[in-house]
């Protein structure tokens, strides 16, 4: 059974760094892209980018390019989303998701979400 | 980027009624690349429809999707209590992939 398990909720101050994780199981981790999606209350869902853990090929939405870093460690079947300097506007619920059909396919598996709160 | 505009923002209906949700794209989307998701409070989104009209695994046949080009529709033929949720359309054919802002289906 395919499963994506994300790390727990985080409360951070503006300017702090953060790395959240998404561990995949039940499938060949290096053979499928993993995407990150943000949900901001009142703004719906936003696709941030995705990574192919097999060769670390990474694509970003222009809205998030330079704002976050997506990475993966295939030895522990885990993808990451990280910030170097958080802003209050990064407060959101973040999901990892798996398009099991390949690059241009819908997200049929989702993690449970990681709530990130940035507040002074 | 392709902007997806969903309407209405909120749909107030009773159980057993038919729901019709619209998703309009700012430019043409290949029908192969349009999906619908359902999100209930506290849960991750769930894939309902892909390729504009194909139901995902385990999705009841009261959910159906139609459309092509720039206009797409999700229809729920008879609303069940568990169908009251937020629905999003998504295009995944042209990067950046984009989502609509969502339609909330609420109990009238």
mmCIF file with all atom_site columns, C-alpha atoms in Angstrom:
data_model
loop_
_atom_site.group_PDB
_atom_site.id
_atom_site.type_symbol
_atom_site.label_atom_id
_atom_site.label_alt_id
_atom_site.label_comp_id
_atom_site.label_asym_id
_atom_site.label_entity_id
_atom_site.label_seq_id
_atom_site.pdbx_PDB_ins_code
_atom_site.Cartn_x
_atom_site.Cartn_y
_atom_site.Cartn_z
_atom_site.occupancy
_atom_site.B_iso_or_equiv
_atom_site.pdbx_formal_charge
_atom_site.auth_seq_id
_atom_site.auth_comp_id
_atom_site.auth_asym_id
_atom_site.auth_atom_id
_atom_site.pdbx_PDB_model_num
ATOM 1   C CA . UNK A 1 1   ? 0.000   0.000  0.000   1.00 0.00 ? 1   UNK A CA 1
ATOM 2   C CA . UNK A 1 2   ? 1.363   3.396  -0.996  1.00 0.00 ? 2   UNK A CA 1
ATOM 3   C CA . UNK A 1 3   ? 1.783   5.712  1.970   1.00 0.00 ? 3   UNK A CA 1
ATOM 4   C CA . UNK A 1 4   ? 3.265   9.181  2.414   1.00 0.00 ? 4   UNK A CA 1
ATOM 5   C CA . UNK A 1 5   ? 3.933   10.144 6.024   1.00 0.00 ? 5   UNK A CA 1
ATOM 6   C CA . UNK A 1 6   ? 4.849   13.742 6.782   1.00 0.00 ? 6   UNK A CA 1
ATOM 7   C CA . UNK A 1 7   ? 6.634   15.241 9.742   1.00 0.00 ? 7   UNK A CA 1
ATOM 8   C CA . UNK A 1 8   ? 4.730   16.987 12.511  1.00 0.00 ? 8   UNK A CA 1
ATOM 9   C CA . UNK A 1 9   ? 3.479   20.532 12.936  1.00 0.00 ? 9   UNK A CA 1
ATOM 10  C CA . UNK A 1 10  ? 6.017   23.308 13.384  1.00 0.00 ? 10  UNK A CA 1
ATOM 11  C CA . UNK A 1 11  ? 5.864   26.709 15.066  1.00 0.00 ? 11  UNK A CA 1
ATOM 12  C CA . UNK A 1 12  ? 8.664   29.041 14.059  1.00 0.00 ? 12  UNK A CA 1
ATOM 13  C CA . UNK A 1 13  ? 9.642   32.700 14.257  1.00 0.00 ? 13  UNK A CA 1
ATOM 14  C CA . UNK A 1 14  ? 10.212  34.907 11.222  1.00 0.00 ? 14  UNK A CA 1
ATOM 15  C CA . UNK A 1 15  ? 13.760  34.542 9.941   1.00 0.00 ? 15  UNK A CA 1
ATOM 16  C CA . UNK A 1 16  ? 14.206  30.999 11.240  1.00 0.00 ? 16  UNK A CA 1
ATOM 17  C CA . UNK A 1 17  ? 14.995  28.058 8.982   1.00 0.00 ? 17  UNK A CA 1
ATOM 18  C CA . UNK A 1 18  ? 12.899  24.924 8.619   1.00 0.00 ? 18  UNK A CA 1
ATOM 19  C CA . UNK A 1 19  ? 12.960  21.564 6.854   1.00 0.00 ? 19  UNK A CA 1
ATOM 20  C CA . UNK A 1 20  ? 9.873   19.362 6.746   1.00 0.00 ? 20  UNK A CA 1
ATOM 21  C CA . UNK A 1 21  ? 9.799   15.818 5.465   1.00 0.00 ? 21  UNK A CA 1
ATOM 22  C CA . UNK A 1 22  ? 7.703   13.275 3.608   1.00 0.00 ? 22  UNK A CA 1
ATOM 23  C CA . UNK A 1 23  ? 8.557   9.572  3.852   1.00 0.00 ? 23  UNK A CA 1
ATOM 24  C CA . UNK A 1 24  ? 7.295   7.274  1.127   1.00 0.00 ? 24  UNK A CA 1
ATOM 25  C CA . UNK A 1 25  ? 6.571   3.571  1.439   1.00 0.00 ? 25  UNK A CA 1
ATOM 26  C CA . UNK A 1 26  ? 4.833   0.826  -0.504  1.00 0.00 ? 26  UNK A CA 1
ATOM 27  C CA . UNK A 1 27  ? 6.269   1.732  -3.906  1.00 0.00 ? 27  UNK A CA 1
ATOM 28  C CA . UNK A 1 28  ? 9.585   2.216  -5.692  1.00 0.00 ? 28  UNK A CA 1
ATOM 29  C CA . UNK A 1 29  ? 10.649  5.562  -4.177  1.00 0.00 ? 29  UNK A CA 1
ATOM 30  C CA . UNK A 1 30  ? 13.207  6.358  -6.862  1.00 0.00 ? 30  UNK A CA 1
ATOM 31  C CA . UNK A 1 31  ? 10.802  5.782  -9.764  1.00 0.00 ? 31  UNK A CA 1
ATOM 32  C CA . UNK A 1 32  ? 8.100   8.366  -9.058  1.00 0.00 ? 32  UNK A CA 1
ATOM 33  C CA . UNK A 1 33  ? 7.975   12.132 -8.734  1.00 0.00 ? 33  UNK A CA 1
ATOM 34  C CA . UNK A 1 34  ? 6.936   13.660 -5.400  1.00 0.00 ? 34  UNK A CA 1
ATOM 35  C CA . UNK A 1 35  ? 5.229   17.044 -5.382  1.00 0.00 ? 35  UNK A CA 1
ATOM 36  C CA . UNK A 1 36  ? 4.706   19.672 -2.694  1.00 0.00 ? 36  UNK A CA 1
ATOM 37  C CA . UNK A 1 37  ? 1.413   21.566 -2.458  1.00 0.00 ? 37  UNK A CA 1
ATOM 38  C CA . UNK A 1 38  ? 0.570   24.475 -0.196  1.00 0.00 ? 38  UNK A CA 1
ATOM 39  C CA . UNK A 1 39  ? -2.839  25.247 1.225   1.00 0.00 ? 39  UNK A CA 1
ATOM 40  C CA . UNK A 1 40  ? -3.394  28.723 2.573   1.00 0.00 ? 40  UNK A CA 1
ATOM 41  C CA . UNK A 1 41  ? -6.824  29.374 4.134   1.00 0.00 ? 41  UNK A CA 1
ATOM 42  C CA . UNK A 1 42  ? -8.906  31.408 1.722   1.00 0.00 ? 42  UNK A CA 1
ATOM 43  C CA . UNK A 1 43  ? -6.487  30.820 -1.163  1.00 0.00 ? 43  UNK A CA 1
ATOM 44  C CA . UNK A 1 44  ? -6.966  27.161 -1.966  1.00 0.00 ? 44  UNK A CA 1
ATOM 45  C CA . UNK A 1 45  ? -4.205  24.855 -3.174  1.00 0.00 ? 45  UNK A CA 1
ATOM 46  C CA . UNK A 1 46  ? -0.933  25.922 -4.802  1.00 0.00 ? 46  UNK A CA 1
ATOM 47  C CA . UNK A 1 47  ? 1.548   23.629 -6.516  1.00 0.00 ? 47  UNK A CA 1
ATOM 48  C CA . UNK A 1 48  ? 5.066   24.449 -5.333  1.00 0.00 ? 48  UNK A CA 1
ATOM 49  C CA . UNK A 1 49  ? 7.252   22.023 -7.222  1.00 0.00 ? 49  UNK A CA 1
ATOM 50  C CA . UNK A 1 50  ? 8.293   18.410 -7.479  1.00 0.00 ? 50  UNK A CA 1
ATOM 51  C CA . UNK A 1 51  ? 11.317  16.171 -7.405  1.00 0.00 ? 51  UNK A CA 1
ATOM 52  C CA . UNK A 1 52  ? 12.298  12.878 -9.014  1.00 0.00 ? 52  UNK A CA 1
ATOM 53  C CA . UNK A 1 53  ? 14.219  11.086 -6.265  1.00 0.00 ? 53  UNK A CA 1
ATOM 54  C CA . UNK A 1 54  ? 15.930  8.774  -8.741  1.00 0.00 ? 54  UNK A CA 1
ATOM 55  C CA . UNK A 1 55  ? 18.175  11.526 -10.059 1.00 0.00 ? 55  UNK A CA 1
ATOM 56  C CA . UNK A 1 56  ? 17.059  14.545 -7.955  1.00 0.00 ? 56  UNK A CA 1
ATOM 57  C CA . UNK A 1 57  ? 15.660  16.333 -11.022 1.00 0.00 ? 57  UNK A CA 1
ATOM 58  C CA . UNK A 1 58  ? 13.652  19.172 -9.458  1.00 0.00 ? 58  UNK A CA 1
ATOM 59  C CA . UNK A 1 59  ? 11.102  21.543 -10.969 1.00 0.00 ? 59  UNK A CA 1
ATOM 60  C CA . UNK A 1 60  ? 9.676   24.607 -9.244  1.00 0.00 ? 60  UNK A CA 1
ATOM 61  C CA . UNK A 1 61  ? 6.643   26.756 -9.785  1.00 0.00 ? 61  UNK A CA 1
ATOM 62  C CA . UNK A 1 62  ? 7.867   30.282 -10.636 1.00 0.00 ? 62  UNK A CA 1
ATOM 63  C CA . UNK A 1 63  ? 5.943   31.503 -7.575  1.00 0.00 ? 63  UNK A CA 1
ATOM 64  C CA . UNK A 1 64  ? 8.159   29.427 -5.292  1.00 0.00 ? 64  UNK A CA 1
ATOM 65  C CA . UNK A 1 65  ? 11.469  29.353 -7.178  1.00 0.00 ? 65  UNK A CA 1
ATOM 66  C CA . UNK A 1 66  ? 14.136  30.799 -4.895  1.00 0.00 ? 66  UNK A CA 1
ATOM 67  C CA . UNK A 1 67  ? 11.753  30.799 -1.922  1.00 0.00 ? 67  UNK A CA 1
ATOM 68  C CA . UNK A 1 68  ? 12.029  27.137 -0.976  1.00 0.00 ? 68  UNK A CA 1
ATOM 69  C CA . UNK A 1 69  ? 14.278  24.159 -1.673  1.00 0.00 ? 69  UNK A CA 1
ATOM 70  C CA . UNK A 1 70  ? 12.977  20.713 -2.522  1.00 0.00 ? 70  UNK A CA 1
ATOM 71  C CA . UNK A 1 71  ? 15.297  17.765 -2.006  1.00 0.00 ? 71  UNK A CA 1
ATOM 72  C CA . UNK A 1 72  ? 15.238  14.021 -1.425  1.00 0.00 ? 72  UNK A CA 1
ATOM 73  C CA . UNK A 1 73  ? 17.335  11.348 0.271   1.00 0.00 ? 73  UNK A CA 1
ATOM 74  C CA . UNK A 1 74  ? 16.629  8.116  -1.531  1.00 0.00 ? 74  UNK A CA 1
ATOM 75  C CA . UNK A 1 75  ? 18.578  6.067  1.024   1.00 0.00 ? 75  UNK A CA 1
ATOM 76  C CA . UNK A 1 76  ? 15.826  6.776  3.560   1.00 0.00 ? 76  UNK A CA 1
ATOM 77  C CA . UNK A 1 77  ? 12.972  7.223  1.068   1.00 0.00 ? 77  UNK A CA 1
ATOM 78  C CA . UNK A 1 78  ? 12.311  10.776 2.195   1.00 0.00 ? 78  UNK A CA 1
ATOM 79  C CA . UNK A 1 79  ? 11.594  14.025 0.387   1.00 0.00 ? 79  UNK A CA 1
ATOM 80  C CA . UNK A 1 80  ? 12.077  17.434 1.964   1.00 0.00 ? 80  UNK A CA 1
ATOM 81  C CA . UNK A 1 81  ? 10.809  20.978 1.697   1.00 0.00 ? 81  UNK A CA 1
ATOM 82  C CA . UNK A 1 82  ? 12.954  23.613 3.311   1.00 0.00 ? 82  UNK A CA 1
ATOM 83  C CA . UNK A 1 83  ? 13.120  27.331 3.956   1.00 0.00 ? 83  UNK A CA 1
ATOM 84  C CA . UNK A 1 84  ? 16.226  29.341 4.733   1.00 0.00 ? 84  UNK A CA 1
ATOM 85  C CA . UNK A 1 85  ? 14.402  32.287 6.273   1.00 0.00 ? 85  UNK A CA 1
ATOM 86  C CA . UNK A 1 86  ? 10.724  31.942 7.087   1.00 0.00 ? 86  UNK A CA 1
ATOM 87  C CA . UNK A 1 87  ? 8.193   34.738 6.720   1.00 0.00 ? 87  UNK A CA 1
ATOM 88  C CA . UNK A 1 88  ? 4.785   35.101 8.307   1.00 0.00 ? 88  UNK A CA 1
ATOM 89  C CA . UNK A 1 89  ? 3.295   34.559 4.854   1.00 0.00 ? 89  UNK A CA 1
ATOM 90  C CA . UNK A 1 90  ? 4.747   31.012 4.838   1.00 0.00 ? 90  UNK A CA 1
ATOM 91  C CA . UNK A 1 91  ? 2.126   30.049 7.428   1.00 0.00 ? 91  UNK A CA 1
ATOM 92  C CA . UNK A 1 92  ? 0.152   27.303 5.735   1.00 0.00 ? 92  UNK A CA 1
ATOM 93  C CA . UNK A 1 93  ? -0.599  23.603 5.543   1.00 0.00 ? 93  UNK A CA 1
ATOM 94  C CA . UNK A 1 94  ? 1.896   21.782 3.320   1.00 0.00 ? 94  UNK A CA 1
ATOM 95  C CA . UNK A 1 95  ? 1.192   18.477 1.605   1.00 0.00 ? 95  UNK A CA 1
ATOM 96  C CA . UNK A 1 96  ? 3.409   16.101 -0.297  1.00 0.00 ? 96  UNK A CA 1
ATOM 97  C CA . UNK A 1 97  ? 1.690   14.220 -3.082  1.00 0.00 ? 97  UNK A CA 1
ATOM 98  C CA . UNK A 1 98  ? 2.485   11.450 -5.548  1.00 0.00 ? 98  UNK A CA 1
ATOM 99  C CA . UNK A 1 99  ? 1.506   11.454 -9.212  1.00 0.00 ? 99  UNK A CA 1
ATOM 100 C CA . UNK A 1 100 ? 1.744   7.690  -9.576  1.00 0.00 ? 100 UNK A CA 1
ATOM 101 C CA . UNK A 1 101 ? 1.233   7.800  -13.324 1.00 0.00 ? 101 UNK A CA 1
ATOM 102 C CA . UNK A 1 102 ? 4.304   9.916  -13.972 1.00 0.00 ? 102 UNK A CA 1
ATOM 103 C CA . UNK A 1 103 ? 5.231   13.545 -14.484 1.00 0.00 ? 103 UNK A CA 1
ATOM 104 C CA . UNK A 1 104 ? 2.081   14.982 -16.078 1.00 0.00 ? 104 UNK A CA 1
ATOM 105 C CA . UNK A 1 105 ? -0.430  12.962 -14.126 1.00 0.00 ? 105 UNK A CA 1
ATOM 106 C CA . UNK A 1 106 ? -2.741  13.821 -11.229 1.00 0.00 ? 106 UNK A CA 1
ATOM 107 C CA . UNK A 1 107 ? -1.871  13.428 -7.573  1.00 0.00 ? 107 UNK A CA 1
ATOM 108 C CA . UNK A 1 108 ? -3.489  10.191 -6.492  1.00 0.00 ? 108 UNK A CA 1
ATOM 109 C CA . UNK A 1 109 ? -1.666  9.778  -3.166  1.00 0.00 ? 109 UNK A CA 1
ATOM 110 C CA . UNK A 1 110 ? -1.246  12.473 -0.533  1.00 0.00 ? 110 UNK A CA 1
ATOM 111 C CA . UNK A 1 111 ? 0.504   12.854 2.776   1.00 0.00 ? 111 UNK A CA 1
ATOM 112 C CA . UNK A 1 112 ? -1.477  13.904 5.819   1.00 0.00 ? 112 UNK A CA 1
ATOM 113 C CA . UNK A 1 113 ? -0.128  17.455 5.730   1.00 0.00 ? 113 UNK A CA 1
ATOM 114 C CA . UNK A 1 114 ? 2.277   19.456 7.879   1.00 0.00 ? 114 UNK A CA 1
ATOM 115 C CA . UNK A 1 115 ? 1.039   22.676 9.466   1.00 0.00 ? 115 UNK A CA 1
ATOM 116 C CA . UNK A 1 116 ? 3.685   25.393 9.561   1.00 0.00 ? 116 UNK A CA 1
ATOM 117 C CA . UNK A 1 117 ? 2.981   28.451 11.693  1.00 0.00 ? 117 UNK A CA 1
ATOM 118 C CA . UNK A 1 118 ? 5.339   31.412 11.500  1.00 0.00 ? 118 UNK A CA 1
ATOM 119 C CA . UNK A 1 119 ? 4.722   34.024 14.164  1.00 0.00 ? 119 UNK A CA 1
ATOM 120 C CA . UNK A 1 120 ? 6.762   36.345 16.302  1.00 0.00 ? 120 UNK A CA 1
ATOM 121 C CA . UNK B 2 1   ? 0.498   30.231 -16.207 1.00 0.00 ? 1   UNK B CA 1
ATOM 122 C CA . UNK B 2 2   ? -2.959  28.784 -16.724 1.00 0.00 ? 2   UNK B CA 1
ATOM 123 C CA . UNK B 2 3   ? -5.462  30.302 -14.314 1.00 0.00 ? 3   UNK B CA 1
ATOM 124 C CA . UNK B 2 4   ? -8.393  28.116 -13.336 1.00 0.00 ? 4   UNK B CA 1
ATOM 125 C CA . UNK B 2 5   ? -11.536 29.909 -12.161 1.00 0.00 ? 5   UNK B CA 1
ATOM 126 C CA . UNK B 2 6   ? -14.117 27.856 -10.309 1.00 0.00 ? 6   UNK B CA 1
ATOM 127 C CA . UNK B 2 7   ? -17.743 28.801 -9.870  1.00 0.00 ? 7   UNK B CA 1
ATOM 128 C CA . UNK B 2 8   ? -19.692 29.217 -7.798  1.00 0.00 ? 8   UNK B CA 1
ATOM 129 C CA . UNK B 2 9   ? -17.519 29.836 -4.747  1.00 0.00 ? 9   UNK B CA 1
ATOM 130 C CA . UNK B 2 10  ? -20.186 28.254 -2.565  1.00 0.00 ? 10  UNK B CA 1
ATOM 131 C CA . UNK B 2 11  ? -23.050 25.949 -3.480  1.00 0.00 ? 11  UNK B CA 1
ATOM 132 C CA . UNK B 2 12  ? -25.818 25.462 -0.917  1.00 0.00 ? 12  UNK B CA 1
ATOM 133 C CA . UNK B 2 13  ? -27.802 22.290 -1.560  1.00 0.00 ? 13  UNK B CA 1
ATOM 134 C CA . UNK B 2 14  ? -29.719 19.586 0.265   1.00 0.00 ? 14  UNK B CA 1
ATOM 135 C CA . UNK B 2 15  ? -28.821 15.872 0.402   1.00 0.00 ? 15  UNK B CA 1
ATOM 136 C CA . UNK B 2 16  ? -30.211 14.097 -2.640  1.00 0.00 ? 16  UNK B CA 1
ATOM 137 C CA . UNK B 2 17  ? -29.932 17.159 -4.876  1.00 0.00 ? 17  UNK B CA 1
ATOM 138 C CA . UNK B 2 18  ? -27.703 17.462 -7.925  1.00 0.00 ? 18  UNK B CA 1
ATOM 139 C CA . UNK B 2 19  ? -24.542 19.577 -7.767  1.00 0.00 ? 19  UNK B CA 1
ATOM 140 C CA . UNK B 2 20  ? -22.935 21.148 -10.812 1.00 0.00 ? 20  UNK B CA 1
ATOM 141 C CA . UNK B 2 21  ? -19.504 22.730 -10.391 1.00 0.00 ? 21  UNK B CA 1
ATOM 142 C CA . UNK B 2 22  ? -17.681 24.691 -13.063 1.00 0.00 ? 22  UNK B CA 1
ATOM 143 C CA . UNK B 2 23  ? -13.986 25.147 -13.801 1.00 0.00 ? 23  UNK B CA 1
ATOM 144 C CA . UNK B 2 24  ? -12.916 27.578 -16.529 1.00 0.00 ? 24  UNK B CA 1
ATOM 145 C CA . UNK B 2 25  ? -9.336  27.854 -17.775 1.00 0.00 ? 25  UNK B CA 1
ATOM 146 C CA . UNK B 2 26  ? -7.628  31.013 -19.018 1.00 0.00 ? 26  UNK B CA 1
ATOM 147 C CA . UNK B 2 27  ? -6.282  29.039 -21.964 1.00 0.00 ? 27  UNK B CA 1
ATOM 148 C CA . UNK B 2 28  ? -6.888  25.633 -23.444 1.00 0.00 ? 28  UNK B CA 1
ATOM 149 C CA . UNK B 2 29  ? -6.171  22.590 -21.290 1.00 0.00 ? 29  UNK B CA 1
ATOM 150 C CA . UNK B 2 30  ? -5.792  19.226 -22.939 1.00 0.00 ? 30  UNK B CA 1
ATOM 151 C CA . UNK B 2 31  ? -8.665  17.129 -21.592 1.00 0.00 ? 31  UNK B CA 1
ATOM 152 C CA . UNK B 2 32  ? -6.171  14.495 -20.607 1.00 0.00 ? 32  UNK B CA 1
ATOM 153 C CA . UNK B 2 33  ? -4.754  16.905 -18.068 1.00 0.00 ? 33  UNK B CA 1
ATOM 154 C CA . UNK B 2 34  ? -7.714  18.072 -15.977 1.00 0.00 ? 34  UNK B CA 1
ATOM 155 C CA . UNK B 2 35  ? -8.498  16.619 -12.548 1.00 0.00 ? 35  UNK B CA 1
ATOM 156 C CA . UNK B 2 36  ? -10.978 17.177 -9.749  1.00 0.00 ? 36  UNK B CA 1
ATOM 157 C CA . UNK B 2 37  ? -10.264 16.693 -6.034  1.00 0.00 ? 37  UNK B CA 1
ATOM 158 C CA . UNK B 2 38  ? -12.460 16.623 -2.947  1.00 0.00 ? 38  UNK B CA 1
ATOM 159 C CA . UNK B 2 39  ? -11.217 17.906 0.392   1.00 0.00 ? 39  UNK B CA 1
ATOM 160 C CA . UNK B 2 40  ? -13.000 17.390 3.679   1.00 0.00 ? 40  UNK B CA 1
ATOM 161 C CA . UNK B 2 41  ? -12.021 19.341 6.814   1.00 0.00 ? 41  UNK B CA 1
ATOM 162 C CA . UNK B 2 42  ? -8.898  17.948 8.428   1.00 0.00 ? 42  UNK B CA 1
ATOM 163 C CA . UNK B 2 43  ? -8.179  15.602 5.540   1.00 0.00 ? 43  UNK B CA 1
ATOM 164 C CA . UNK B 2 44  ? -5.876  15.631 2.552   1.00 0.00 ? 44  UNK B CA 1
ATOM 165 C CA . UNK B 2 45  ? -7.378  16.162 -0.899  1.00 0.00 ? 45  UNK B CA 1
ATOM 166 C CA . UNK B 2 46  ? -8.711  13.047 -2.600  1.00 0.00 ? 46  UNK B CA 1
ATOM 167 C CA . UNK B 2 47  ? -8.524  12.509 -6.343  1.00 0.00 ? 47  UNK B CA 1
ATOM 168 C CA . UNK B 2 48  ? -12.006 12.090 -7.827  1.00 0.00 ? 48  UNK B CA 1
ATOM 169 C CA . UNK B 2 49  ? -11.660 12.582 -11.579 1.00 0.00 ? 49  UNK B CA 1
ATOM 170 C CA . UNK B 2 50  ? -8.686  12.616 -13.952 1.00 0.00 ? 50  UNK B CA 1
ATOM 171 C CA . UNK B 2 51  ? -8.448  13.115 -17.669 1.00 0.00 ? 51  UNK B CA 1
ATOM 172 C CA . UNK B 2 52  ? -11.535 15.352 -17.322 1.00 0.00 ? 52  UNK B CA 1
ATOM 173 C CA . UNK B 2 53  ? -13.948 12.410 -17.190 1.00 0.00 ? 53  UNK B CA 1
ATOM 174 C CA . UNK B 2 54  ? -12.332 9.264  -15.745 1.00 0.00 ? 54  UNK B CA 1
ATOM 175 C CA . UNK B 2 55  ? -13.202 8.330  -12.189 1.00 0.00 ? 55  UNK B CA 1
ATOM 176 C CA . UNK B 2 56  ? -10.301 7.478  -9.903  1.00 0.00 ? 56  UNK B CA 1
ATOM 177 C CA . UNK B 2 57  ? -10.188 4.114  -8.153  1.00 0.00 ? 57  UNK B CA 1
ATOM 178 C CA . UNK B 2 58  ? -13.005 3.662  -5.660  1.00 0.00 ? 58  UNK B CA 1
ATOM 179 C CA . UNK B 2 59  ? -14.927 6.805  -6.602  1.00 0.00 ? 59  UNK B CA 1
ATOM 180 C CA . UNK B 2 60  ? -18.720 6.278  -6.742  1.00 0.00 ? 60  UNK B CA 1
ATOM 181 C CA . UNK B 2 61  ? -20.455 6.697  -10.051 1.00 0.00 ? 61  UNK B CA 1
ATOM 182 C CA . UNK B 2 62  ? -22.550 9.615  -8.776  1.00 0.00 ? 62  UNK B CA 1
ATOM 183 C CA . UNK B 2 63  ? -19.432 11.690 -9.541  1.00 0.00 ? 63  UNK B CA 1
ATOM 184 C CA . UNK B 2 64  ? -18.910 12.539 -13.194 1.00 0.00 ? 64  UNK B CA 1
ATOM 185 C CA . UNK B 2 65  ? -16.705 14.941 -15.112 1.00 0.00 ? 65  UNK B CA 1
ATOM 186 C CA . UNK B 2 66  ? -17.139 16.479 -18.532 1.00 0.00 ? 66  UNK B CA 1
ATOM 187 C CA . UNK B 2 67  ? -15.603 19.175 -20.646 1.00 0.00 ? 67  UNK B CA 1
ATOM 188 C CA . UNK B 2 68  ? -12.755 20.093 -22.925 1.00 0.00 ? 68  UNK B CA 1
ATOM 189 C CA . UNK B 2 69  ? -10.699 23.082 -23.980 1.00 0.00 ? 69  UNK B CA 1
ATOM 190 C CA . UNK B 2 70  ? -11.377 25.788 -21.412 1.00 0.00 ? 70  UNK B CA 1
ATOM 191 C CA . UNK B 2 71  ? -14.655 24.637 -19.810 1.00 0.00 ? 71  UNK B CA 1
ATOM 192 C CA . UNK B 2 72  ? -14.988 21.706 -17.456 1.00 0.00 ? 72  UNK B CA 1
ATOM 193 C CA . UNK B 2 73  ? -17.766 20.502 -15.159 1.00 0.00 ? 73  UNK B CA 1
ATOM 194 C CA . UNK B 2 74  ? -17.975 18.198 -12.167 1.00 0.00 ? 74  UNK B CA 1
ATOM 195 C CA . UNK B 2 75  ? -21.436 16.812 -11.482 1.00 0.00 ? 75  UNK B CA 1
ATOM 196 C CA . UNK B 2 76  ? -22.557 14.999 -8.349  1.00 0.00 ? 76  UNK B CA 1
ATOM 197 C CA . UNK B 2 77  ? -25.851 13.379 -9.315  1.00 0.00 ? 77  UNK B CA 1
ATOM 198 C CA . UNK B 2 78  ? -27.331 12.938 -5.832  1.00 0.00 ? 78  UNK B CA 1
ATOM 199 C CA . UNK B 2 79  ? -25.557 14.467 -2.885  1.00 0.00 ? 79  UNK B CA 1
ATOM 200 C CA . UNK B 2 80  ? -24.733 12.166 0.002   1.00 0.00 ? 80  UNK B CA 1
ATOM 201 C CA . UNK B 2 81  ? -23.886 13.565 3.470   1.00 0.00 ? 81  UNK B CA 1
ATOM 202 C CA . UNK B 2 82  ? -20.176 12.834 2.940   1.00 0.00 ? 82  UNK B CA 1
ATOM 203 C CA . UNK B 2 83  ? -20.116 14.863 -0.292  1.00 0.00 ? 83  UNK B CA 1
ATOM 204 C CA . UNK B 2 84  ? -20.404 18.210 1.494   1.00 0.00 ? 84  UNK B CA 1
ATOM 205 C CA . UNK B 2 85  ? -16.826 19.378 1.104   1.00 0.00 ? 85  UNK B CA 1
ATOM 206 C CA . UNK B 2 86  ? -14.561 21.648 -0.923  1.00 0.00 ? 86  UNK B CA 1
ATOM 207 C CA . UNK B 2 87  ? -13.813 20.692 -4.531  1.00 0.00 ? 87  UNK B CA 1
ATOM 208 C CA . UNK B 2 88  ? -10.803 21.788 -6.566  1.00 0.00 ? 88  UNK B CA 1
ATOM 209 C CA . UNK B 2 89  ? -9.997  21.444 -10.230 1.00 0.00 ? 89  UNK B CA 1
ATOM 210 C CA . UNK B 2 90  ? -6.378  21.136 -11.351 1.00 0.00 ? 90  UNK B CA 1
ATOM 211 C CA . UNK B 2 91  ? -4.557  21.200 -14.653 1.00 0.00 ? 91  UNK B CA 1
ATOM 212 C CA . UNK B 2 92  ? -1.370  19.167 -14.857 1.00 0.00 ? 92  UNK B CA 1
ATOM 213 C CA . UNK B 2 93  ? -0.504  19.494 -18.517 1.00 0.00 ? 93  UNK B CA 1
ATOM 214 C CA . UNK B 2 94  ? 1.312   22.821 -18.566 1.00 0.00 ? 94  UNK B CA 1
ATOM 215 C CA . UNK B 2 95  ? 3.876   23.816 -15.952 1.00 0.00 ? 95  UNK B CA 1
ATOM 216 C CA . UNK B 2 96  ? 3.290   25.279 -13.463 1.00 0.00 ? 96  UNK B CA 1
ATOM 217 C CA . UNK B 2 97  ? 0.480   22.930 -12.575 1.00 0.00 ? 97  UNK B CA 1
ATOM 218 C CA . UNK B 2 98  ? -2.346  25.048 -11.174 1.00 0.00 ? 98  UNK B CA 1
ATOM 219 C CA . UNK B 2 99  ? -5.467  24.604 -9.078  1.00 0.00 ? 99  UNK B CA 1
ATOM 220 C CA . UNK B 2 100 ? -8.721  26.474 -9.027  1.00 0.00 ? 100 UNK B CA 1
ATOM 221 C CA . UNK B 2 101 ? -9.595  28.379 -5.871  1.00 0.00 ? 101 UNK B CA 1
ATOM 222 C CA . UNK B 2 102 ? -12.204 25.813 -4.876  1.00 0.00 ? 102 UNK B CA 1
ATOM 223 C CA . UNK B 2 103 ? -15.970 25.447 -4.607  1.00 0.00 ? 103 UNK B CA 1
ATOM 224 C CA . UNK B 2 104 ? -17.477 24.713 -1.230  1.00 0.00 ? 104 UNK B CA 1
ATOM 225 C CA . UNK B 2 105 ? -20.562 22.502 -1.327  1.00 0.00 ? 105 UNK B CA 1
ATOM 226 C CA . UNK B 2 106 ? -22.474 23.141 1.879   1.00 0.00 ? 106 UNK B CA 1
ATOM 227 C CA . UNK B 2 107 ? -25.685 21.826 3.372   1.00 0.00 ? 107 UNK B CA 1
ATOM 228 C CA . UNK B 2 108 ? -28.632 24.105 2.772   1.00 0.00 ? 108 UNK B CA 1
#
